[in-house]
Amino acid sequence: METNVDNEGLINKDFSEDLAPFMLTKCPVTLTNLIIGGKWKPVIIHNVSRGINRFGELQRAMPGVSKKMLTQELRDLEHNGILNRKIYAEIPPRVEYSLTDWGRATLPILQSMAHFGFAYADKLGLKPA
Amino acid sequence: METNVDNEGLINKDFSEDLAPFMLTKCPVTLTNLIIGGKWKPVIIHNVSRGINRFGELQRAMPGVSKKMLTQELRDLEHNGILNRKIYAEIPPRVEYSLTDWGRATLPILQSMAHFGFAYADKLGLKPA
DNA sequence: CAGTATCCACAATGATACTG
DNA sequence: CAGTATCATTGTGGATACTG
């Protein structure tokens, strides 16, 4: 609320609270978890990387997510420099999300997660998509 | 729960509830997230892979974690076939955790997370461990 | 040492209604 | 279309005390 130092327009969030777990441990894995962890963030990134980049599309592509959660997670990713948000001044309004360079830098993580998930689903006798 | 033999890789939990988000989406990334996601699981795996494999050691290596959370996360990982738990019938009691084959299969994910975390910490002007 | 058990504060999330 | 705002509910996690 009070102190908002916008240095470069890229990351303008106050991290002193958000990044507390990382500050405590200095563990890079913990930091990554804070940025792209959680229930929906990896799936959002995965979908945006596949070209599913509009709010409604994402919501349909992610069964179970609520508008509120989707909005919130999209904002987090945007504020942390993972996603771009482009607003087209049209009617009806159109918004498109895309990966930033840092967003693309997370894709190897997503890929190894997908690789493991496929194998693990198979182990469980389940069929992934 | 008596002195049960190590049943490596055996999954004896009822997943119908736990895996609901995956059942809904069939997304392998979501599945991986359910197995090794969350605040502490990646760090536990990372530490165990480095030889930090006893309860007390892990607790000291993970500032901020409570006994309750550590126990809970260790149990999840064990039940999902990521960790082995070996109990030595000694006094004082000794328990050692180790990675299963499936646990080792998650290490590429952890590595790419660490790689990203290092770079991202640098971007933030912070020093990782 | 390596946990369990219980209680509870508060954060996280869902449902619903409304808006530019 | 792409969100906000608000309230209700659920869940996560911390503190504390106890145990084989």
CSV table of C-alpha atoms (C1' of nucleotides) in Angstrom, one decimal:
chain,number,residue,atom,x,y,z
A,1,MET,CA,0.0,0.0,0.0
A,2,GLU,CA,2.5,2.6,1.1
A,3,THR,CA,5.9,1.7,-0.4
A,4,ASN,CA,5.7,0.8,-4.1
A,5,VAL,CA,9.0,1.2,-5.7
A,6,ASP,CA,8.6,0.6,-9.4
A,7,ASN,CA,12.1,0.2,-10.7
A,8,GLU,CA,11.8,-1.2,-14.1
A,9,GLY,CA,8.1,-1.8,-14.6
A,10,LEU,CA,8.9,-5.5,-14.7
A,11,ILE,CA,8.6,-6.6,-11.1
A,12,ASN,CA,6.9,-4.0,-9.1
A,13,LYS,CA,5.7,-6.1,-6.2
A,14,ASP,CA,6.8,-6.0,-2.7
A,15,PHE,CA,8.5,-9.3,-2.1
A,16,SER,CA,9.4,-9.0,1.5
A,17,GLU,CA,6.4,-11.0,2.5
A,18,ASP,CA,5.8,-13.1,-0.6
A,19,LEU,CA,9.3,-14.4,-0.8
A,20,ALA,CA,9.7,-15.0,2.9
A,21,PRO,CA,10.3,-18.7,2.6
A,22,PHE,CA,13.1,-18.2,0.1
A,23,MET,CA,14.6,-15.4,2.2
A,24,LEU,CA,14.7,-17.9,5.1
A,25,THR,CA,16.2,-20.8,3.2
A,26,LYS,CA,18.0,-19.2,0.2
A,27,CYS,CA,17.0,-22.4,-1.6
A,28,PRO,CA,16.5,-21.8,-5.4
A,29,VAL,CA,14.0,-24.7,-5.6
A,30,THR,CA,11.9,-22.9,-3.0
A,31,LEU,CA,12.1,-19.7,-5.0
A,32,THR,CA,10.9,-21.5,-8.2
A,33,ASN,CA,8.1,-23.0,-6.2
A,34,LEU,CA,7.0,-19.6,-5.1
A,35,ILE,CA,7.0,-18.2,-8.6
A,36,ILE,CA,5.5,-21.0,-10.7
A,37,GLY,CA,4.2,-23.4,-8.0
A,38,GLY,CA,0.7,-24.0,-6.7
A,39,LYS,CA,-2.3,-25.6,-8.0
A,40,TRP,CA,-2.8,-23.7,-11.3
A,41,LYS,CA,0.3,-21.8,-12.3
A,42,PRO,CA,2.1,-24.7,-14.0
A,43,VAL,CA,-1.0,-25.5,-16.0
A,44,ILE,CA,-1.6,-21.9,-17.0
A,45,ILE,CA,2.0,-21.6,-18.3
A,46,HIS,CA,1.7,-24.9,-20.1
A,47,ASN,CA,-1.5,-23.8,-21.8
A,48,VAL,CA,-0.3,-20.4,-22.7
A,49,SER,CA,2.8,-21.9,-24.2
A,50,ARG,CA,0.5,-24.0,-26.4
A,51,GLY,CA,-1.3,-21.0,-27.7
A,52,ILE,CA,-4.3,-21.1,-25.3
A,53,ASN,CA,-3.9,-17.5,-24.3
A,54,ARG,CA,-7.2,-15.9,-23.7
A,55,PHE,CA,-9.1,-15.8,-20.3
A,56,GLY,CA,-12.1,-17.7,-21.5
A,57,GLU,CA,-10.1,-20.3,-23.4
A,58,LEU,CA,-7.9,-20.9,-20.3
A,59,GLN,CA,-11.0,-21.3,-18.1
A,60,ARG,CA,-12.4,-23.8,-20.5
A,61,ALA,CA,-9.1,-25.6,-20.8
A,62,MET,CA,-8.8,-25.9,-17.0
A,63,PRO,CA,-11.8,-27.7,-15.6
A,64,GLY,CA,-12.3,-26.9,-11.9
A,65,VAL,CA,-10.7,-23.4,-11.9
A,66,SER,CA,-12.9,-20.5,-10.8
A,67,LYS,CA,-12.7,-17.0,-12.4
A,68,LYS,CA,-11.4,-15.7,-9.1
A,69,MET,CA,-8.5,-18.2,-8.9
A,70,LEU,CA,-7.7,-17.9,-12.6
A,71,THR,CA,-7.5,-14.1,-12.4
A,72,GLN,CA,-5.4,-14.2,-9.2
A,73,GLU,CA,-2.9,-16.7,-10.6
A,74,LEU,CA,-2.7,-14.8,-13.9
A,75,ARG,CA,-1.9,-11.6,-12.0
A,76,ASP,CA,0.8,-13.3,-9.9
A,77,LEU,CA,2.4,-14.7,-13.0
A,78,GLU,CA,2.2,-11.3,-14.7
A,79,HIS,CA,3.7,-9.4,-11.7
A,80,ASN,CA,6.5,-11.9,-11.4
A,81,GLY,CA,7.5,-11.4,-15.0
A,82,ILE,CA,6.4,-14.8,-16.3
A,83,LEU,CA,3.5,-13.6,-18.4
A,84,ASN,CA,2.7,-10.6,-20.6
A,85,ARG,CA,-0.8,-9.3,-20.6
A,86,LYS,CA,-1.9,-7.4,-23.7
A,87,ILE,CA,-5.2,-5.6,-23.7
A,88,TYR,CA,-6.9,-4.8,-27.0
A,89,ALA,CA,-9.1,-1.8,-26.9
A,90,GLU,CA,-12.0,-3.4,-28.6
A,91,ILE,CA,-15.6,-4.2,-28.0
A,92,PRO,CA,-16.0,-6.8,-26.7
A,93,PRO,CA,-12.8,-6.5,-24.8
A,94,ARG,CA,-10.0,-8.9,-25.7
A,95,VAL,CA,-7.0,-9.8,-23.6
A,96,GLU,CA,-4.1,-12.0,-24.7
A,97,TYR,CA,-1.6,-13.6,-22.5
A,98,SER,CA,1.9,-14.6,-23.7
A,99,LEU,CA,5.1,-15.9,-22.1
A,100,THR,CA,7.9,-13.6,-21.4
A,101,ASP,CA,11.5,-14.6,-21.7
A,102,TRP,CA,11.4,-15.7,-18.1
A,103,GLY,CA,8.2,-17.6,-18.8
A,104,ARG,CA,9.9,-19.5,-21.6
A,105,ALA,CA,12.7,-20.2,-19.2
A,106,THR,CA,10.3,-22.2,-17.1
A,107,LEU,CA,9.3,-24.5,-19.9
A,108,PRO,CA,12.1,-27.1,-19.3
A,109,ILE,CA,10.6,-27.5,-15.8
A,110,LEU,CA,7.1,-28.0,-17.2
A,111,GLN,CA,8.5,-30.5,-19.7
A,112,SER,CA,10.2,-32.6,-17.2
A,113,MET,CA,7.0,-32.5,-15.1
A,114,ALA,CA,4.9,-33.6,-18.0
A,115,HIS,CA,7.4,-36.4,-18.7
A,116,PHE,CA,7.3,-37.7,-15.2
A,117,GLY,CA,3.5,-37.3,-15.0
A,118,PHE,CA,3.0,-39.4,-18.1
A,119,ALA,CA,5.1,-42.2,-16.7
A,120,TYR,CA,3.6,-42.0,-13.3
A,121,ALA,CA,0.0,-42.1,-14.7
A,122,ASP,CA,1.0,-45.2,-16.5
A,123,LYS,CA,2.3,-46.7,-13.3
A,124,LEU,CA,-1.0,-46.0,-11.8
A,125,GLY,CA,-2.8,-47.6,-14.7
A,126,LEU,CA,-4.3,-44.3,-15.7
A,127,LYS,CA,-4.4,-42.6,-19.0
A,128,PRO,CA,-3.2,-39.0,-19.2
A,129,ALA,CA,-4.4,-36.7,-21.9
B,1,MET,CA,1.5,-50.0,12.1
B,2,GLU,CA,4.1,-52.6,12.9
B,3,THR,CA,7.5,-53.3,11.6
B,4,ASN,CA,6.5,-53.6,8.0
B,5,VAL,CA,8.8,-54.6,5.2
B,6,ASP,CA,9.8,-52.1,2.6
B,7,ASN,CA,7.4,-52.4,-0.2
B,8,GLU,CA,9.1,-50.2,-2.7
B,9,GLY,CA,6.9,-48.5,-5.3
B,10,LEU,CA,3.8,-50.0,-3.9
B,11,ILE,CA,1.0,-47.5,-3.7
B,12,ASN,CA,-1.6,-48.5,-1.1
B,13,LYS,CA,-3.5,-45.3,-0.8
B,14,ASP,CA,-7.0,-44.5,-2.0
B,15,PHE,CA,-6.5,-42.0,-4.7
B,16,SER,CA,-10.1,-41.4,-5.7
B,17,GLU,CA,-10.1,-38.2,-3.6
B,18,ASP,CA,-6.4,-37.2,-3.7
B,19,LEU,CA,-6.1,-37.3,-7.4
B,20,ALA,CA,-9.4,-35.6,-8.2
B,21,PRO,CA,-7.8,-32.7,-10.0
B,22,PHE,CA,-5.9,-35.0,-12.3
B,23,MET,CA,-8.9,-37.2,-12.9
B,24,LEU,CA,-10.7,-34.1,-14.0
B,25,THR,CA,-8.1,-32.7,-16.3
B,26,LYS,CA,-6.0,-35.8,-17.2
B,27,CYS,CA,-3.1,-33.4,-17.3
B,28,PRO,CA,0.3,-35.0,-16.5
B,29,VAL,CA,1.6,-31.7,-15.1
B,30,THR,CA,-1.2,-31.6,-12.7
B,31,LEU,CA,-0.5,-35.2,-11.6
B,32,THR,CA,3.2,-34.4,-11.0
B,33,ASN,CA,2.1,-31.4,-9.0
B,34,LEU,CA,-0.1,-33.5,-6.8
B,35,ILE,CA,2.8,-36.0,-6.1
B,36,ILE,CA,5.8,-33.7,-5.6
B,37,GLY,CA,4.2,-30.2,-5.4
B,38,GLY,CA,3.5,-28.1,-2.4
B,39,LYS,CA,5.6,-26.0,-0.1
B,40,TRP,CA,8.0,-28.7,1.3
B,41,LYS,CA,8.0,-31.8,-0.9
B,42,PRO,CA,10.5,-30.6,-3.5
B,43,VAL,CA,12.9,-29.5,-0.8
B,44,ILE,CA,12.5,-32.8,1.1
B,45,ILE,CA,13.3,-34.7,-2.1
B,46,HIS,CA,16.2,-32.5,-2.8
B,47,ASN,CA,17.7,-32.9,0.7
B,48,VAL,CA,17.1,-36.7,0.8
B,49,SER,CA,18.9,-37.0,-2.5
B,50,ARG,CA,21.8,-35.2,-1.0
B,51,GLY,CA,22.1,-37.7,1.9
B,52,ILE,CA,20.1,-35.7,4.5
B,53,ASN,CA,17.9,-38.6,5.3
B,54,ARG,CA,16.9,-38.5,9.0
B,55,PHE,CA,13.9,-36.7,10.5
B,56,GLY,CA,15.9,-34.4,12.7
B,57,GLU,CA,18.5,-33.6,10.0
B,58,LEU,CA,15.7,-32.7,7.6
B,59,GLN,CA,14.1,-30.5,10.2
B,60,ARG,CA,17.3,-28.6,10.8
B,61,ALA,CA,18.0,-28.4,7.1
B,62,MET,CA,14.6,-26.9,6.4
B,63,PRO,CA,14.1,-23.7,8.5
B,64,GLY,CA,10.5,-22.9,9.1
B,65,VAL,CA,9.1,-26.4,8.8
B,66,SER,CA,7.2,-27.8,11.7
B,67,LYS,CA,7.3,-31.4,12.9
B,68,LYS,CA,3.7,-31.8,11.9
B,69,MET,CA,4.2,-30.6,8.3
B,70,LEU,CA,7.4,-32.5,7.9
B,71,THR,CA,5.8,-35.7,9.1
B,72,GLN,CA,2.8,-35.2,6.9
B,73,GLU,CA,4.8,-34.5,3.8
B,74,LEU,CA,7.1,-37.4,4.4
B,75,ARG,CA,4.1,-39.7,4.7
B,76,ASP,CA,2.6,-38.4,1.5
B,77,LEU,CA,5.9,-39.0,-0.4
B,78,GLU,CA,6.2,-42.4,1.1
B,79,HIS,CA,2.6,-43.4,0.3
B,80,ASN,CA,3.1,-42.2,-3.3
B,81,GLY,CA,6.1,-44.3,-3.8
B,82,ILE,CA,8.7,-41.5,-3.9
B,83,LEU,CA,10.4,-42.2,-0.6
B,84,ASN,CA,11.4,-45.3,1.3
B,85,ARG,CA,11.2,-45.2,5.1
B,86,LYS,CA,13.4,-47.6,6.9
B,87,ILE,CA,13.0,-48.1,10.7
B,88,TYR,CA,15.9,-49.4,12.7
B,89,ALA,CA,14.7,-51.2,15.9
B,90,GLU,CA,17.2,-49.4,18.1
B,91,ILE,CA,17.1,-47.2,21.2
B,92,PRO,CA,17.0,-44.4,20.6
B,93,PRO,CA,14.9,-45.1,17.5
B,94,ARG,CA,16.4,-44.3,14.1
B,95,VAL,CA,14.6,-43.8,10.9
B,96,GLU,CA,16.2,-43.3,7.5
B,97,TYR,CA,14.5,-42.0,4.4
B,98,SER,CA,15.8,-42.7,0.9
B,99,LEU,CA,14.6,-42.2,-2.7
B,100,THR,CA,12.8,-44.9,-4.5
B,101,ASP,CA,13.3,-45.4,-8.3
B,102,TRP,CA,10.3,-43.1,-8.7
B,103,GLY,CA,11.9,-40.6,-6.4
B,104,ARG,CA,15.0,-40.6,-8.4
B,105,ALA,CA,12.9,-40.1,-11.5
B,106,THR,CA,11.8,-36.7,-10.1
B,107,LEU,CA,15.3,-35.4,-9.8
B,108,PRO,CA,15.4,-33.9,-13.4
B,109,ILE,CA,12.5,-31.8,-12.4
B,110,LEU,CA,14.2,-30.6,-9.2
B,111,GLN,CA,17.3,-29.8,-11.2
B,112,SER,CA,15.5,-27.7,-13.7
B,113,MET,CA,13.8,-25.9,-10.8
B,114,ALA,CA,17.1,-25.2,-9.1
B,115,HIS,CA,18.5,-24.0,-12.4
B,116,PHE,CA,15.7,-21.6,-12.9
B,117,GLY,CA,15.7,-20.5,-9.3
B,118,PHE,CA,19.3,-19.6,-9.4
B,119,ALA,CA,18.9,-17.4,-12.5
B,120,TYR,CA,15.7,-15.9,-11.1
B,121,ALA,CA,17.3,-15.0,-7.8
B,122,ASP,CA,20.1,-13.3,-9.7
B,123,LYS,CA,17.5,-11.4,-11.7
B,124,LEU,CA,16.1,-10.2,-8.4
B,125,GLY,CA,19.5,-9.2,-7.2
B,126,LEU,CA,19.4,-11.9,-4.5
B,127,LYS,CA,21.9,-14.5,-3.6
B,128,PRO,CA,20.7,-18.1,-3.4
B,129,ALA,CA,22.5,-20.7,-1.2
C,1,DC,C1',14.8,-39.7,18.3
C,2,DA,C1',10.9,-39.5,15.8
C,3,DG,C1',7.1,-39.0,16.0
C,4,DT,C1',1.0,-38.3,17.5
C,5,DA,C1',-2.9,-35.8,19.0
C,6,DT,C1',-5.7,-31.8,19.6
C,7,DC,C1',-7.1,-27.3,19.2
C,8,DC,C1',-7.6,-23.3,16.6
C,9,DA,C1',-6.2,-18.9,13.8
C,10,DC,C1',-6.3,-17.4,9.5
C,11,DA,C1',-5.2,-18.1,4.7
C,12,DA,C1',-7.0,-20.1,0.6
C,13,DT,C1',-10.7,-21.0,-2.2
C,14,DG,C1',-15.6,-21.4,-3.8
C,15,DA,C1',-20.3,-19.3,-5.0
C,16,DT,C1',-22.7,-15.7,-6.4
C,17,DA,C1',-23.7,-11.3,-8.1
C,18,DC,C1',-22.3,-7.3,-10.5
C,19,DT,C1',-19.5,-4.2,-14.2
C,20,DG,C1',-16.8,-1.5,-18.0
D,1,DC,C1',-15.3,-10.8,-22.8
D,2,DA,C1',-12.8,-10.4,-19.0
D,3,DG,C1',-12.9,-9.4,-15.2
D,4,DT,C1',-14.4,-7.2,-9.5
D,5,DA,C1',-16.6,-7.4,-5.1
D,6,DT,C1',-18.4,-9.7,-1.3
D,7,DC,C1',-19.6,-13.3,1.7
D,8,DA,C1',-19.4,-18.0,3.1
D,9,DT,C1',-16.8,-22.1,3.7
D,10,DT,C1',-12.9,-25.1,3.7
D,11,DG,C1',-8.4,-26.2,4.5
D,12,DT,C1',-3.6,-25.5,5.8
D,13,DG,C1',-0.5,-25.0,9.0
D,14,DG,C1',1.3,-23.4,13.7
D,15,DA,C1',1.6,-24.1,18.8
D,16,DT,C1',1.5,-27.1,22.4
D,17,DA,C1',1.5,-31.2,24.9
D,18,DC,C1',2.2,-36.0,25.1
D,19,DT,C1',4.5,-41.0,23.7
D,20,DG,C1',7.1,-45.5,22.5
